[in-house]
mmCIF file of N, CA and C in Angstrom:
data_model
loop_
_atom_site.group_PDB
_atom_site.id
_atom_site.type_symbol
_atom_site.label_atom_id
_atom_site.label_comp_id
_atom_site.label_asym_id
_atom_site.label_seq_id
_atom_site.Cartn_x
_atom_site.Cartn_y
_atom_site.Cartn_z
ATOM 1 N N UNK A 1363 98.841 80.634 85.683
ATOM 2 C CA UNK A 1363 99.841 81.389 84.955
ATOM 3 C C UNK A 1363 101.114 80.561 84.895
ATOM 4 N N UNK A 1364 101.637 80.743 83.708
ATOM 5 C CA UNK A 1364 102.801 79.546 83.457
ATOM 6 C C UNK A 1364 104.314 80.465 83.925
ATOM 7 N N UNK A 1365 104.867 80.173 84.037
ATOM 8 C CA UNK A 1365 106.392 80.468 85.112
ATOM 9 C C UNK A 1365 107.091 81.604 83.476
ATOM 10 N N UNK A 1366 106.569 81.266 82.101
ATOM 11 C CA UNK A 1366 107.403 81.860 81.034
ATOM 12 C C UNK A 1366 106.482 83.251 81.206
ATOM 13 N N UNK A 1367 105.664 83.483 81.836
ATOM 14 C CA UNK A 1367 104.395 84.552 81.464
ATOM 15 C C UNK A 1367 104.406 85.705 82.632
ATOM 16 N N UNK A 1368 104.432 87.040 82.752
ATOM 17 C CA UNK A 1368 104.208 87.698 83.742
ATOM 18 C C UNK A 1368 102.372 88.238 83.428
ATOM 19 N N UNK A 1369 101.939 88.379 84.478
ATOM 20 C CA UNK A 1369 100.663 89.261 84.735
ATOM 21 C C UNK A 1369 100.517 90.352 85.011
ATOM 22 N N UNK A 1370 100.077 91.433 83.950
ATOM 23 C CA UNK A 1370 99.977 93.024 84.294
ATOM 24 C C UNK A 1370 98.642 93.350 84.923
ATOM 25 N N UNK A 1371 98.317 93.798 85.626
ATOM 26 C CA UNK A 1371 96.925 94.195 86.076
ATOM 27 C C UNK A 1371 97.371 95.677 85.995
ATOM 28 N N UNK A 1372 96.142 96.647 85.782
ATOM 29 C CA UNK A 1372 96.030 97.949 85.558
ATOM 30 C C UNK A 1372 95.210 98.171 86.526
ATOM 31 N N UNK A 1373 95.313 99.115 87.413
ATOM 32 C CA UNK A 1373 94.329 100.288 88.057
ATOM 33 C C UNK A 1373 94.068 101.219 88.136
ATOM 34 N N UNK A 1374 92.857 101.898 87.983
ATOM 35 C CA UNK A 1374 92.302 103.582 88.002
ATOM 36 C C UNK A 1374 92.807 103.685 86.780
ATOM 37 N N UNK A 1375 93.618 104.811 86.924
ATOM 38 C CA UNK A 1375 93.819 105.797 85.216
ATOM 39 C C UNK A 1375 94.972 104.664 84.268
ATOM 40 N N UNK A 1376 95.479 104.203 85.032
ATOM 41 C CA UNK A 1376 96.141 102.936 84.271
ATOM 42 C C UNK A 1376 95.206 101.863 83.121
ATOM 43 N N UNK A 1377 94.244 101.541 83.991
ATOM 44 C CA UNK A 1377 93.245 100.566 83.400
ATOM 45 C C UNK A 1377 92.441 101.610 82.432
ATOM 46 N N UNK A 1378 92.374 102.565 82.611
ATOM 47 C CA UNK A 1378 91.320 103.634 81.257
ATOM 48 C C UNK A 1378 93.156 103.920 79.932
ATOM 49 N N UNK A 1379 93.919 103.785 80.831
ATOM 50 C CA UNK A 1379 94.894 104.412 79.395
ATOM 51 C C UNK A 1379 95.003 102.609 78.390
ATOM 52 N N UNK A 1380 95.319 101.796 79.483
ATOM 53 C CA UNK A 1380 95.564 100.808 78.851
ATOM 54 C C UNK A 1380 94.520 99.819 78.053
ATOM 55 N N UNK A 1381 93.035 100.304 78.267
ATOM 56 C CA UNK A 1381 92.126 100.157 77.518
ATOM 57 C C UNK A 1381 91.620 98.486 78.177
ATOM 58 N N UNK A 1382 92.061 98.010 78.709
ATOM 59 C CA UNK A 1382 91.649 96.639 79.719
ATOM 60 C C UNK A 1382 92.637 96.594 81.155
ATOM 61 N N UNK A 1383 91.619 95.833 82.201
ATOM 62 C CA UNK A 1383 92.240 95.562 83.431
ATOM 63 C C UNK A 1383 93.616 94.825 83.848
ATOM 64 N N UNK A 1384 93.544 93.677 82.619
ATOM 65 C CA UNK A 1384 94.925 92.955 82.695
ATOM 66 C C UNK A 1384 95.393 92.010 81.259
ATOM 67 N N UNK A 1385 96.584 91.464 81.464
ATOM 68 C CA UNK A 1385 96.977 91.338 80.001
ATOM 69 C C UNK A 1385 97.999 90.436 81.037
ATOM 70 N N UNK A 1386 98.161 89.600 79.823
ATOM 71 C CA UNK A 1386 99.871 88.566 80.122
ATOM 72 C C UNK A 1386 100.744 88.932 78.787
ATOM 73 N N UNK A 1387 102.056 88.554 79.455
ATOM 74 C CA UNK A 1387 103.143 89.440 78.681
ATOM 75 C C UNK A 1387 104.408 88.296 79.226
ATOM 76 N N UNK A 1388 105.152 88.274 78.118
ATOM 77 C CA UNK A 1388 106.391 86.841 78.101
ATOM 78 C C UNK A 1388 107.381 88.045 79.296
ATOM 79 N N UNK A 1389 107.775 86.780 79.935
ATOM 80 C CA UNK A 1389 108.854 87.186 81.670
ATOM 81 C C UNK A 1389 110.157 87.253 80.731
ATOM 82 N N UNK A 1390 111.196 87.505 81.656
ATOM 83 C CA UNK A 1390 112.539 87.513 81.501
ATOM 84 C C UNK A 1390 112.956 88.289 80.781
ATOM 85 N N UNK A 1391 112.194 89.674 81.878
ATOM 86 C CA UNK A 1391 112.934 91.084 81.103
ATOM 87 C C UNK A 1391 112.717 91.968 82.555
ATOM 88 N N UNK A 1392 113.312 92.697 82.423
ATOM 89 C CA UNK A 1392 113.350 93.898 84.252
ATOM 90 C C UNK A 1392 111.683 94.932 83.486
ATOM 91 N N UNK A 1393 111.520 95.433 85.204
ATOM 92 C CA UNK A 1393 110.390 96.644 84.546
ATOM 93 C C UNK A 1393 110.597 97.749 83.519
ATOM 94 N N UNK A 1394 111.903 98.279 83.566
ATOM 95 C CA UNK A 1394 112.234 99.137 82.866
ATOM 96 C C UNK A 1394 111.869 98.200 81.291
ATOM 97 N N UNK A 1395 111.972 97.422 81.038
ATOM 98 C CA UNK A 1395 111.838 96.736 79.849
ATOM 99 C C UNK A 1395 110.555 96.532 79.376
ATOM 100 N N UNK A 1396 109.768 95.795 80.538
ATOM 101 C CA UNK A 1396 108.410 95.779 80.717
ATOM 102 C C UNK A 1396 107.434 96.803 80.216
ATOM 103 N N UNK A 1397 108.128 98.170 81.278
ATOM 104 C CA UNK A 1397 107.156 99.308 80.619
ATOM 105 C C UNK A 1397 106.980 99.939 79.368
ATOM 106 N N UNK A 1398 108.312 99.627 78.722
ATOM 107 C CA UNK A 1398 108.699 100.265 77.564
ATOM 108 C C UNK A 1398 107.681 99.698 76.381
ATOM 109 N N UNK A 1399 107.840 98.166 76.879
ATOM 110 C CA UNK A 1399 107.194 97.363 76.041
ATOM 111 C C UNK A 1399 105.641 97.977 76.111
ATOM 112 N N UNK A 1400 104.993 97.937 77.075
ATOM 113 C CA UNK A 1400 103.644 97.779 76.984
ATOM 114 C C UNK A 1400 103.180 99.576 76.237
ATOM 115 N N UNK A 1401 104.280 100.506 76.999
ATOM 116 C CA UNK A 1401 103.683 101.922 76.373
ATOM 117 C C UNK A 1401 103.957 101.973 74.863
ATOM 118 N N UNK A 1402 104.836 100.943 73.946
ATOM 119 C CA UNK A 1402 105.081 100.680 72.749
ATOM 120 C C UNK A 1402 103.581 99.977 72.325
ATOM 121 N N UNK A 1403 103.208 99.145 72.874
ATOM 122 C CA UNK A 1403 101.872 98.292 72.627
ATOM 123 C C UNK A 1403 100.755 99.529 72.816
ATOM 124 N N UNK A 1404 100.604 100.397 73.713
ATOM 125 C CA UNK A 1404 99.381 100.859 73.852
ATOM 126 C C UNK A 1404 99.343 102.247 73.821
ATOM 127 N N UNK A 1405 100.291 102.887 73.255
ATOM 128 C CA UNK A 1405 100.707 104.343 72.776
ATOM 129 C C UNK A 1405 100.993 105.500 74.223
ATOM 130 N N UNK A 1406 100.405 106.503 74.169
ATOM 131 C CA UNK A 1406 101.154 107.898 74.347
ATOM 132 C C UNK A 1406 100.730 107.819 75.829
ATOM 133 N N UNK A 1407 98.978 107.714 75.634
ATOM 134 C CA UNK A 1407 98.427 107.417 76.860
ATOM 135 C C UNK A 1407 99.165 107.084 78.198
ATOM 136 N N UNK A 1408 98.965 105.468 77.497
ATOM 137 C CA UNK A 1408 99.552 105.005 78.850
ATOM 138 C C UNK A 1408 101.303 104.737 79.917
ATOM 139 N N UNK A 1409 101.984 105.276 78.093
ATOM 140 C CA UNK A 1409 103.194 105.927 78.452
ATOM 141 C C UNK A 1409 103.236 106.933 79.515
ATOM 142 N N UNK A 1410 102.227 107.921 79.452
ATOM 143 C CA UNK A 1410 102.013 108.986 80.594
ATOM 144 C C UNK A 1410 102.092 108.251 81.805
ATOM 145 N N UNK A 1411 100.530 107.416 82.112
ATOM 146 C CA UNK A 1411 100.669 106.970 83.086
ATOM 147 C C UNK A 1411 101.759 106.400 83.656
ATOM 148 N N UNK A 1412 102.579 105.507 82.579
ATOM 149 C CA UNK A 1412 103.593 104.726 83.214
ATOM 150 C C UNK A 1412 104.734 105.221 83.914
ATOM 151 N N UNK A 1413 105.133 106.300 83.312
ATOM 152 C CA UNK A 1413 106.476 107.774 83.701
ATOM 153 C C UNK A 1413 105.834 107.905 85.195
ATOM 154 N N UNK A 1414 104.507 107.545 85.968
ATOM 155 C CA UNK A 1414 104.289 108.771 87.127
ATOM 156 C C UNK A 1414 103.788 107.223 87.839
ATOM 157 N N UNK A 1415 103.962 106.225 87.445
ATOM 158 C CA UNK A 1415 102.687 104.953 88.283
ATOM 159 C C UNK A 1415 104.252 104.509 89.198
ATOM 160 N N UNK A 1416 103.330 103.704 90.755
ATOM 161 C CA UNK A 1416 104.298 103.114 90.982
ATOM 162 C C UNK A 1416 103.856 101.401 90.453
ATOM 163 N N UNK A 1417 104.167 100.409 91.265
ATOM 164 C CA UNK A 1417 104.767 99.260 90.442
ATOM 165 C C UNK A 1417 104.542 98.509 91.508
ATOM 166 N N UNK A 1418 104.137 97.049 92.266
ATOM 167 C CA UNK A 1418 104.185 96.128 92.915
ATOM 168 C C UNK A 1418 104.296 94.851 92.247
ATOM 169 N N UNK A 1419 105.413 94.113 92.511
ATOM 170 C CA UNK A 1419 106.050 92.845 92.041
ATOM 171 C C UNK A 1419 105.299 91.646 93.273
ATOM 172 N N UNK A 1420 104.398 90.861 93.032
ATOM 173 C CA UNK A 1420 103.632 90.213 93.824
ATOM 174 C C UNK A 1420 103.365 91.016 94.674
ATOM 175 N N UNK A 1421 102.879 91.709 94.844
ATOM 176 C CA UNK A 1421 102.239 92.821 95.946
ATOM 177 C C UNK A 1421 103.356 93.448 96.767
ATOM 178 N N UNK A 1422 104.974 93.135 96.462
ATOM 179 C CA UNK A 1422 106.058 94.349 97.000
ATOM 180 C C UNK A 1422 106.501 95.248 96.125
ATOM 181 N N UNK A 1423 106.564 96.124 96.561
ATOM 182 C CA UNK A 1423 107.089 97.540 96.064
ATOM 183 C C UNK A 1423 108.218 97.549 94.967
ATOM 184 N N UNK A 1424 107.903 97.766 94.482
ATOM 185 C CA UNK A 1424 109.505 97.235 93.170
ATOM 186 C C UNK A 1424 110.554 98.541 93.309
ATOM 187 N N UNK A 1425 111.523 98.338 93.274
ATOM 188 C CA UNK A 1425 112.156 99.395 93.453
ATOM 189 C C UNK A 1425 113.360 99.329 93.085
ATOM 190 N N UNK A 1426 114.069 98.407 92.358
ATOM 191 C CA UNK A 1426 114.366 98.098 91.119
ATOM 192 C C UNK A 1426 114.728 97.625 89.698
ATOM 193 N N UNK A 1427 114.298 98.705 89.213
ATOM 194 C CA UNK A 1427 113.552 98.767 87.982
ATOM 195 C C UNK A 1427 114.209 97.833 86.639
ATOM 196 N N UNK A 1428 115.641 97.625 87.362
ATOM 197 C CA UNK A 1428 116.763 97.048 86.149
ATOM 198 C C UNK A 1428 116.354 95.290 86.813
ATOM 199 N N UNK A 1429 116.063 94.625 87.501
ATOM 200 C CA UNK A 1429 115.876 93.671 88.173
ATOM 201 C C UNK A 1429 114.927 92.927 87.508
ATOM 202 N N UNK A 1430 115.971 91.518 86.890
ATOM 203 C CA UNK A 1430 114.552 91.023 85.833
ATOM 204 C C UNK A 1430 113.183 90.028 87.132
ATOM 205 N N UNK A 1431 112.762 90.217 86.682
ATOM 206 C CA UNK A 1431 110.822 90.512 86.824
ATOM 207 C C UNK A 1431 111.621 88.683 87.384
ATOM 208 N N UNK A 1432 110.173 88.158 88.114
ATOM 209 C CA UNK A 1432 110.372 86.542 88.323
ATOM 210 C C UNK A 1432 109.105 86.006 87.215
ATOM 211 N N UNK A 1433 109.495 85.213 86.493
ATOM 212 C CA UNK A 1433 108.288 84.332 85.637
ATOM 213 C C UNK A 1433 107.504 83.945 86.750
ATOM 214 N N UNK A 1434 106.042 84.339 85.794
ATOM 215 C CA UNK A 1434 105.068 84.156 87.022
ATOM 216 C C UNK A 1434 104.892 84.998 87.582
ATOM 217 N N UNK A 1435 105.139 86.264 87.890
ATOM 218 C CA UNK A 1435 104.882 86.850 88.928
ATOM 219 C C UNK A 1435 103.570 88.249 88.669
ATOM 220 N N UNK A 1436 103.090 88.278 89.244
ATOM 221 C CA UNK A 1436 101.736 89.835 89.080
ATOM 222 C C UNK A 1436 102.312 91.078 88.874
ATOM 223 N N UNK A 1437 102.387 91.873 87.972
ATOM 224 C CA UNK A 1437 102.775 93.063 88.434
ATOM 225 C C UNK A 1437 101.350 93.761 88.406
ATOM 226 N N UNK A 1438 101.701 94.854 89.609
ATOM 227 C CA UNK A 1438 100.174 95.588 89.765
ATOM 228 C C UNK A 1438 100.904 96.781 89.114
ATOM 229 N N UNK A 1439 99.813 97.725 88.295
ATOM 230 C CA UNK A 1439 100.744 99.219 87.988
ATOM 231 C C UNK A 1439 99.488 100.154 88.987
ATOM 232 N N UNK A 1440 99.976 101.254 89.564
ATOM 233 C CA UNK A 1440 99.270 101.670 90.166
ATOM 234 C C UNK A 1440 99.449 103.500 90.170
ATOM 235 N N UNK A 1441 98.771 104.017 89.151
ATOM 236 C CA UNK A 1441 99.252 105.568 89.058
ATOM 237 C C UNK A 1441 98.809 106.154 90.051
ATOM 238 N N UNK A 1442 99.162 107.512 90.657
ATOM 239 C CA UNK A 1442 99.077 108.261 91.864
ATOM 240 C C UNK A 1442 97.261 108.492 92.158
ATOM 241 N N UNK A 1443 96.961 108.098 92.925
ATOM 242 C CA UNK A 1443 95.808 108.505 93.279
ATOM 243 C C UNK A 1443 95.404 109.666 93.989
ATOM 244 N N UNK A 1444 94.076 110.027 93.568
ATOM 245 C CA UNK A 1444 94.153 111.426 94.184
ATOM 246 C C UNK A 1444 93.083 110.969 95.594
ATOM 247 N N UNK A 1445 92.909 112.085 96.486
ATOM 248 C CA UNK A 1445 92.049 111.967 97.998
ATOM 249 C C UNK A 1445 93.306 111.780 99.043
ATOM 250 N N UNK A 1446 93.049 111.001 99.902
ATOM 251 C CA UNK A 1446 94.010 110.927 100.782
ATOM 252 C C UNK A 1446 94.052 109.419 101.060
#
């Protein structure tokens, strides 16, 4: 993965709204930007998911959301799972 490129991976109801497991998407924008973008790309669906998923920035907890993203980096989206 090139340093201009972030990596989305989808899981569970994420990966069924967003219609594939993962996708690359141009860096040097915060999540809030990120998400907007991709629920613009993949409609209503996965807008849902995105309003309720949390978010891991190389496998830490993102927490916030205005904080531009690092080129290169994984984001995992991860909507609430159900069980325990």
């Amino acid at each position: 993965m090139t340093q201009d490129h972030l990596t989305v991976r989808y899981f569970a109801g994420a990966r069924a709204a967003a219609g594939r497991s993962e996708e690359t998407t141009p860096a040097g924008r915060s999540l809030d930007d990120l998400t907007a973008d991709l629920a613009q790309r993949h409609g209503d669906r996965l807008a849902t998911v995105l309003r309720v998923a949390s978010f891991l920035v190389d496998g830490v907890t993102c927490h916030d959301r205005q904080a531009p993203l690092p080129g290169g980096a994984t984001i995992d989206v991860l909507p609430p799972f159900a069980g325990g």
